[in-house]
PDB file of C-alpha atoms in Angstrom:
ATOM      1  CA  MET M   1     -12.490  44.722  79.758  1.00  0.00           C
ATOM      2  CA  ARG M   2     -15.584  43.407  78.011  1.00  0.00           C
ATOM      3  CA  THR M   3     -18.640  42.783  80.188  1.00  0.00           C
ATOM      4  CA  PRO M   4     -18.803  39.027  79.379  1.00  0.00           C
ATOM      5  CA  LYS M   5     -15.158  38.644  80.475  1.00  0.00           C
ATOM      6  CA  LEU M   6     -15.877  40.455  83.764  1.00  0.00           C
ATOM      7  CA  SER M   7     -18.964  38.268  84.256  1.00  0.00           C
ATOM      8  CA  ARG M   8     -16.840  35.181  83.616  1.00  0.00           C
ATOM      9  CA  ILE M   9     -14.255  36.279  86.163  1.00  0.00           C
ATOM     10  CA  LEU M  10     -16.949  36.975  88.757  1.00  0.00           C
ATOM     11  CA  ALA M  11     -18.651  33.634  88.019  1.00  0.00           C
ATOM     12  CA  THR M  12     -15.338  31.807  88.457  1.00  0.00           C
ATOM     13  CA  LEU M  13     -14.658  33.562  91.751  1.00  0.00           C
ATOM     14  CA  ALA M  14     -18.143  32.696  92.980  1.00  0.00           C
ATOM     15  CA  ALA M  15     -17.764  29.050  91.952  1.00  0.00           C
ATOM     16  CA  VAL M  16     -14.325  28.745  93.588  1.00  0.00           C
ATOM     17  CA  THR M  17     -15.629  30.402  96.766  1.00  0.00           C
ATOM     18  CA  LEU M  18     -18.626  28.039  96.902  1.00  0.00           C
ATOM     19  CA  THR M  19     -16.335  25.052  96.380  1.00  0.00           C
ATOM     20  CA  ALA M  20     -13.995  26.253  99.139  1.00  0.00           C
ATOM     21  CA  LEU M  21     -16.980  26.533 101.475  1.00  0.00           C
ATOM     22  CA  GLY M  22     -18.032  22.980 100.641  1.00  0.00           C
ATOM     23  CA  ALA M  23     -20.965  23.876  98.418  1.00  0.00           C
ATOM     24  CA  VAL M  24     -21.275  22.372  94.942  1.00  0.00           C
ATOM     25  CA  ALA M  25     -21.925  24.913  92.205  1.00  0.00           C
ATOM     26  CA  VAL M  26     -23.958  23.244  89.474  1.00  0.00           C
ATOM     27  CA  ASN M  27     -24.714  25.835  86.821  1.00  0.00           C
ATOM     28  CA  PRO M  28     -25.129  28.560  89.446  1.00  0.00           C
ATOM     29  CA  ALA M  29     -25.738  31.332  86.923  1.00  0.00           C
ATOM     30  CA  PRO M  30     -29.311  32.581  87.018  1.00  0.00           C
ATOM     31  CA  ALA M  31     -31.482  31.953  83.937  1.00  0.00           C
ATOM     32  CA  SER M  32     -31.186  35.575  82.832  1.00  0.00           C
ATOM     33  CA  ALA M  33     -27.363  35.604  82.922  1.00  0.00           C
ATOM     34  CA  ALA M  34     -25.424  35.382  79.675  1.00  0.00           C
ATOM     35  CA  VAL M  35     -22.552  33.360  81.184  1.00  0.00           C
ATOM     36  CA  ARG M  36     -23.106  29.751  82.253  1.00  0.00           C
ATOM     37  CA  ASN M  37     -20.618  27.812  84.351  1.00  0.00           C
ATOM     38  CA  VAL M  38     -19.456  24.438  83.113  1.00  0.00           C
ATOM     39  CA  CYS M  39     -17.835  22.846  86.140  1.00  0.00           C
ATOM     40  CA  TYR M  40     -15.306  20.169  85.283  1.00  0.00           C
ATOM     41  CA  ASN M  41     -13.350  17.656  87.334  1.00  0.00           C
ATOM     42  CA  THR M  42      -9.901  16.304  86.455  1.00  0.00           C
ATOM     43  CA  SER M  43      -9.463  13.975  89.445  1.00  0.00           C
ATOM     44  CA  GLN M  44      -9.618  10.950  87.098  1.00  0.00           C
ATOM     45  CA  ALA M  45      -7.779  12.543  84.161  1.00  0.00           C
ATOM     46  CA  GLY M  46      -4.325  11.252  85.118  1.00  0.00           C
ATOM     47  CA  PRO M  47      -1.659  12.571  82.743  1.00  0.00           C
ATOM     48  CA  PHE M  48      -4.277  14.597  80.849  1.00  0.00           C
ATOM     49  CA  ALA M  49      -5.389  16.868  83.710  1.00  0.00           C
ATOM     50  CA  SER M  50      -3.221  19.776  82.553  1.00  0.00           C
ATOM     51  CA  TYR M  51      -4.572  19.409  79.006  1.00  0.00           C
ATOM     52  CA  ALA M  52      -8.119  19.702  80.370  1.00  0.00           C
ATOM     53  CA  VAL M  53      -7.170  22.943  82.149  1.00  0.00           C
ATOM     54  CA  GLN M  54      -5.584  24.294  78.957  1.00  0.00           C
ATOM     55  CA  ALA M  55      -8.610  23.265  76.859  1.00  0.00           C
ATOM     56  CA  ALA M  56     -10.979  24.957  79.326  1.00  0.00           C
ATOM     57  CA  SER M  57      -8.903  28.122  79.067  1.00  0.00           C
ATOM     58  CA  ILE M  58      -9.085  27.967  75.261  1.00  0.00           C
ATOM     59  CA  TRP M  59     -12.889  27.661  75.348  1.00  0.00           C
ATOM     60  CA  ASN M  60     -13.138  30.479  77.929  1.00  0.00           C
ATOM     61  CA  ASN M  61     -11.028  32.768  75.757  1.00  0.00           C
ATOM     62  CA  ARG M  62     -12.882  31.953  72.525  1.00  0.00           C
ATOM     63  CA  THR M  63     -16.475  32.182  73.812  1.00  0.00           C
ATOM     64  CA  ASN M  64     -18.565  34.671  75.776  1.00  0.00           C
ATOM     65  CA  ASN M  65     -21.449  32.597  77.154  1.00  0.00           C
ATOM     66  CA  ILE M  66     -19.574  29.889  79.047  1.00  0.00           C
ATOM     67  CA  ASN M  67     -17.156  29.818  81.926  1.00  0.00           C
ATOM     68  CA  MET M  68     -15.308  26.541  82.372  1.00  0.00           C
ATOM     69  CA  ALA M  69     -13.869  26.096  85.854  1.00  0.00           C
ATOM     70  CA  GLN M  70     -12.761  23.285  88.170  1.00  0.00           C
ATOM     71  CA  CYS M  71     -15.730  23.751  90.470  1.00  0.00           C
ATOM     72  CA  GLY M  72     -17.696  20.514  90.341  1.00  0.00           C
ATOM     73  CA  SER M  73     -18.473  17.472  88.266  1.00  0.00           C
ATOM     74  CA  ASN M  74     -20.797  18.542  85.453  1.00  0.00           C
ATOM     75  CA  LEU M  75     -18.001  17.390  83.154  1.00  0.00           C
ATOM     76  CA  MET M  76     -15.799  14.511  84.262  1.00  0.00           C
ATOM     77  CA  ILE M  77     -12.480  13.938  82.481  1.00  0.00           C
ATOM     78  CA  TYR M  78     -11.072  10.386  82.327  1.00  0.00           C
ATOM     79  CA  TYR M  79      -8.356   8.536  80.461  1.00  0.00           C
ATOM     80  CA  THR M  80      -8.009   4.994  79.201  1.00  0.00           C
ATOM     81  CA  TYR M  81      -5.487   2.762  77.469  1.00  0.00           C
ATOM     82  CA  GLY M  82      -7.040   1.873  74.120  1.00  0.00           C
ATOM     83  CA  GLY M  83     -10.552   2.000  72.755  1.00  0.00           C
ATOM     84  CA  GLY M  84     -10.374   5.523  71.403  1.00  0.00           C
ATOM     85  CA  SER M  85     -11.074   8.987  72.763  1.00  0.00           C
ATOM     86  CA  TYR M  86     -14.704  10.038  73.015  1.00  0.00           C
ATOM     87  CA  ALA M  87     -17.228  12.339  74.634  1.00  0.00           C
ATOM     88  CA  GLN M  88     -20.551  11.358  76.137  1.00  0.00           C
ATOM     89  CA  ARG M  89     -22.844  14.361  76.509  1.00  0.00           C
ATOM     90  CA  THR M  90     -25.775  13.848  78.891  1.00  0.00           C
ATOM     91  CA  SER M  91     -27.064  17.389  78.348  1.00  0.00           C
ATOM     92  CA  LEU M  92     -25.562  20.681  77.209  1.00  0.00           C
ATOM     93  CA  GLY M  93     -22.404  21.289  79.260  1.00  0.00           C
ATOM     94  CA  ASN M  94     -22.699  17.977  81.116  1.00  0.00           C
ATOM     95  CA  GLY M  95     -21.164  14.566  80.521  1.00  0.00           C
ATOM     96  CA  ARG M  96     -17.784  12.938  80.363  1.00  0.00           C
ATOM     97  CA  VAL M  97     -14.712  12.972  78.175  1.00  0.00           C
ATOM     98  CA  VAL M  98     -12.393   9.974  77.861  1.00  0.00           C
ATOM     99  CA  ILE M  99      -8.925  10.434  76.364  1.00  0.00           C
ATOM    100  CA  ASP M 100      -7.131   7.411  74.927  1.00  0.00           C
ATOM    101  CA  TYR M 101      -3.500   7.417  76.107  1.00  0.00           C
ATOM    102  CA  TYR M 102      -2.246   5.677  72.948  1.00  0.00           C
ATOM    103  CA  GLN M 103      -4.122   8.007  70.614  1.00  0.00           C
ATOM    104  CA  ALA M 104      -2.686  10.989  72.454  1.00  0.00           C
ATOM    105  CA  GLN M 105       0.784   9.722  71.568  1.00  0.00           C
ATOM    106  CA  GLN M 106      -0.052   9.986  67.860  1.00  0.00           C
ATOM    107  CA  TYR M 107      -2.295  13.064  67.816  1.00  0.00           C
ATOM    108  CA  SER M 108      -2.002  16.311  69.756  1.00  0.00           C
ATOM    109  CA  PRO M 109      -3.424  15.604  73.235  1.00  0.00           C
ATOM    110  CA  LEU M 110      -4.503  19.239  73.609  1.00  0.00           C
ATOM    111  CA  ARG M 111      -6.357  19.132  70.279  1.00  0.00           C
ATOM    112  CA  ILE M 112      -8.060  15.869  71.283  1.00  0.00           C
ATOM    113  CA  MET M 113      -9.102  17.307  74.665  1.00  0.00           C
ATOM    114  CA  THR M 114     -10.399  20.591  73.226  1.00  0.00           C
ATOM    115  CA  HIS M 115     -12.247  18.692  70.467  1.00  0.00           C
ATOM    116  CA  GLU M 116     -13.931  16.277  72.883  1.00  0.00           C
ATOM    117  CA  ILE M 117     -14.945  19.128  75.204  1.00  0.00           C
ATOM    118  CA  GLY M 118     -16.424  20.763  72.087  1.00  0.00           C
ATOM    119  CA  HIS M 119     -18.882  17.847  71.941  1.00  0.00           C
ATOM    120  CA  ILE M 120     -19.920  18.488  75.551  1.00  0.00           C
ATOM    121  CA  LEU M 121     -20.474  22.120  74.554  1.00  0.00           C
ATOM    122  CA  GLY M 122     -22.821  21.026  71.757  1.00  0.00           C
ATOM    123  CA  LEU M 123     -20.654  20.709  68.642  1.00  0.00           C
ATOM    124  CA  PRO M 124     -20.860  17.726  66.253  1.00  0.00           C
ATOM    125  CA  ASP M 125     -17.976  16.160  64.348  1.00  0.00           C
ATOM    126  CA  ASN M 126     -17.023  17.698  61.002  1.00  0.00           C
ATOM    127  CA  TYR M 127     -14.733  15.229  59.224  1.00  0.00           C
ATOM    128  CA  ASN M 128     -13.542  17.570  56.488  1.00  0.00           C
ATOM    129  CA  GLY M 129      -9.787  17.154  57.051  1.00  0.00           C
ATOM    130  CA  ASN M 130      -9.314  20.900  57.616  1.00  0.00           C
ATOM    131  CA  CYS M 131      -6.844  21.524  60.461  1.00  0.00           C
ATOM    132  CA  ALA M 132      -8.351  25.001  61.042  1.00  0.00           C
ATOM    133  CA  ILE M 133     -11.635  23.331  62.038  1.00  0.00           C
ATOM    134  CA  LEU M 134     -11.287  21.875  65.548  1.00  0.00           C
ATOM    135  CA  MET M 135     -14.220  19.529  65.123  1.00  0.00           C
ATOM    136  CA  SER M 136     -12.564  17.887  62.095  1.00  0.00           C
ATOM    137  CA  GLY M 137     -10.849  15.725  64.716  1.00  0.00           C
ATOM    138  CA  GLY M 138      -8.381  13.140  63.493  1.00  0.00           C
ATOM    139  CA  SER M 139      -9.403  13.615  59.852  1.00  0.00           C
ATOM    140  CA  ALA M 140      -6.910  16.507  59.763  1.00  0.00           C
ATOM    141  CA  GLY M 141      -4.045  14.039  60.320  1.00  0.00           C
ATOM    142  CA  THR M 142      -1.416  13.507  62.968  1.00  0.00           C
ATOM    143  CA  SER M 143       0.532  16.632  62.006  1.00  0.00           C
ATOM    144  CA  CYS M 144      -2.405  18.899  62.905  1.00  0.00           C
ATOM    145  CA  THR M 145      -1.913  20.340  66.380  1.00  0.00           C
ATOM    146  CA  ASN M 146      -4.404  23.243  66.230  1.00  0.00           C
ATOM    147  CA  PRO M 147      -6.386  23.200  69.527  1.00  0.00           C
ATOM    148  CA  TYR M 148      -8.451  26.303  68.777  1.00  0.00           C
ATOM    149  CA  PRO M 149     -12.084  26.344  67.687  1.00  0.00           C
ATOM    150  CA  SER M 150     -12.781  28.379  64.578  1.00  0.00           C
ATOM    151  CA  THR M 151     -14.772  31.589  64.872  1.00  0.00           C
ATOM    152  CA  THR M 152     -17.815  29.718  63.549  1.00  0.00           C
ATOM    153  CA  GLU M 153     -17.424  26.921  66.096  1.00  0.00           C
ATOM    154  CA  ALA M 154     -17.042  29.390  68.985  1.00  0.00           C
ATOM    155  CA  ALA M 155     -20.076  31.360  67.792  1.00  0.00           C
ATOM    156  CA  ARG M 156     -22.125  28.148  67.695  1.00  0.00           C
ATOM    157  CA  VAL M 157     -21.197  27.360  71.314  1.00  0.00           C
ATOM    158  CA  ASP M 158     -22.152  30.916  72.310  1.00  0.00           C
ATOM    159  CA  SER M 159     -25.455  30.468  70.502  1.00  0.00           C
ATOM    160  CA  LEU M 160     -26.151  27.138  72.209  1.00  0.00           C
ATOM    161  CA  PHE M 161     -25.383  28.582  75.634  1.00  0.00           C
ATOM    162  CA  GLY M 162     -27.370  31.749  74.965  1.00  0.00           C
ATOM    163  CA  PHE M 163     -30.380  32.479  77.143  1.00  0.00           C
ATOM    164  CA  ALA M 164     -33.048  31.036  74.840  1.00  0.00           C
ATOM    165  CA  ALA M 165     -31.297  27.893  73.591  1.00  0.00           C
ATOM    166  CA  ARG M 166     -29.981  26.130  76.698  1.00  0.00           C
ATOM    167  CA  SER M 167     -31.942  22.890  76.315  1.00  0.00           C
ATOM    168  CA  ALA M 168     -31.502  22.532  72.549  1.00  0.00           C
ATOM    169  CA  THR M 169     -28.934  19.702  72.532  1.00  0.00           C
ATOM    170  CA  PRO M 170     -29.847  16.091  73.361  1.00  0.00           C
ATOM    171  CA  ALA M 171     -27.751  13.476  75.132  1.00  0.00           C
ATOM    172  CA  GLN M 172     -25.340  11.837  72.709  1.00  0.00           C
ATOM    173  CA  VAL M 173     -22.157   9.762  72.544  1.00  0.00           C
ATOM    174  CA  PHE M 174     -19.437  10.973  70.180  1.00  0.00           C
ATOM    175  CA  SER M 175     -16.817   8.392  69.244  1.00  0.00           C
ATOM    176  CA  GLY M 176     -14.698   7.724  66.217  1.00  0.00           C
ATOM    177  CA  SER M 177     -13.359  11.270  65.904  1.00  0.00           C
ATOM    178  CA  TRP M 178      -9.849   9.894  65.911  1.00  0.00           C
ATOM    179  CA  PRO M 179      -8.645   6.925  63.827  1.00  0.00           C
ATOM    180  CA  ALA M 180      -7.584   3.878  65.824  1.00  0.00           C
ATOM    181  CA  ALA M 181      -4.086   4.038  67.201  1.00  0.00           C
ATOM    182  CA  THR M 182      -1.583   1.924  65.324  1.00  0.00           C
ATOM    183  CA  VAL M 183       0.502  -0.510  67.319  1.00  0.00           C
ATOM    184  CA  VAL M 184       4.184  -0.487  66.497  1.00  0.00           C
ATOM    185  CA  GLY M 185       5.249  -3.889  65.228  1.00  0.00           C
ATOM    186  CA  ALA M 186       1.717  -5.079  64.530  1.00  0.00           C
ATOM    187  CA  GLY M 187       1.420  -7.609  61.733  1.00  0.00           C
ATOM    188  CA  ARG M 188       5.086  -8.529  61.762  1.00  0.00           C
TER     189      ARG M 188
END
């Protein structure tokens, strides 16, 4: 087992234990640690809660410097009916993700969730239409279901969450990653 994976497991256990004891773990990793917890909350995610858990697992398995766990509210997950999916990052690893129910019926909900969490983890959009690039969002088309960040994208997240670069990303709202949902029967 690689050391970062063991650190991630220990960090998760510590965060879950603190939560069980009633304490809130907000980035409990010390400044010198390589792994930083990103505590997310799916209480408002409705039908997308399981996708958030899957997306967190994908990011945990693809990166070494973050540990995403349901241990607090650094990252809140919501859903809406219309208006588009988006992420609002308040600082690196903190903010909210909103998933549009109608969009998730056209595009892969897991890809949307993993993409939007990517913004919270510091990644910008990359509208190049390449399905292998997670941050290409909806530009890859409705047939693209790839929820995995590329090696380059994962390495960038690791770099951003590395010891020296933790405050390098400003607050930002990311919207428009996914084309507007079409309404069946519209214009008829």
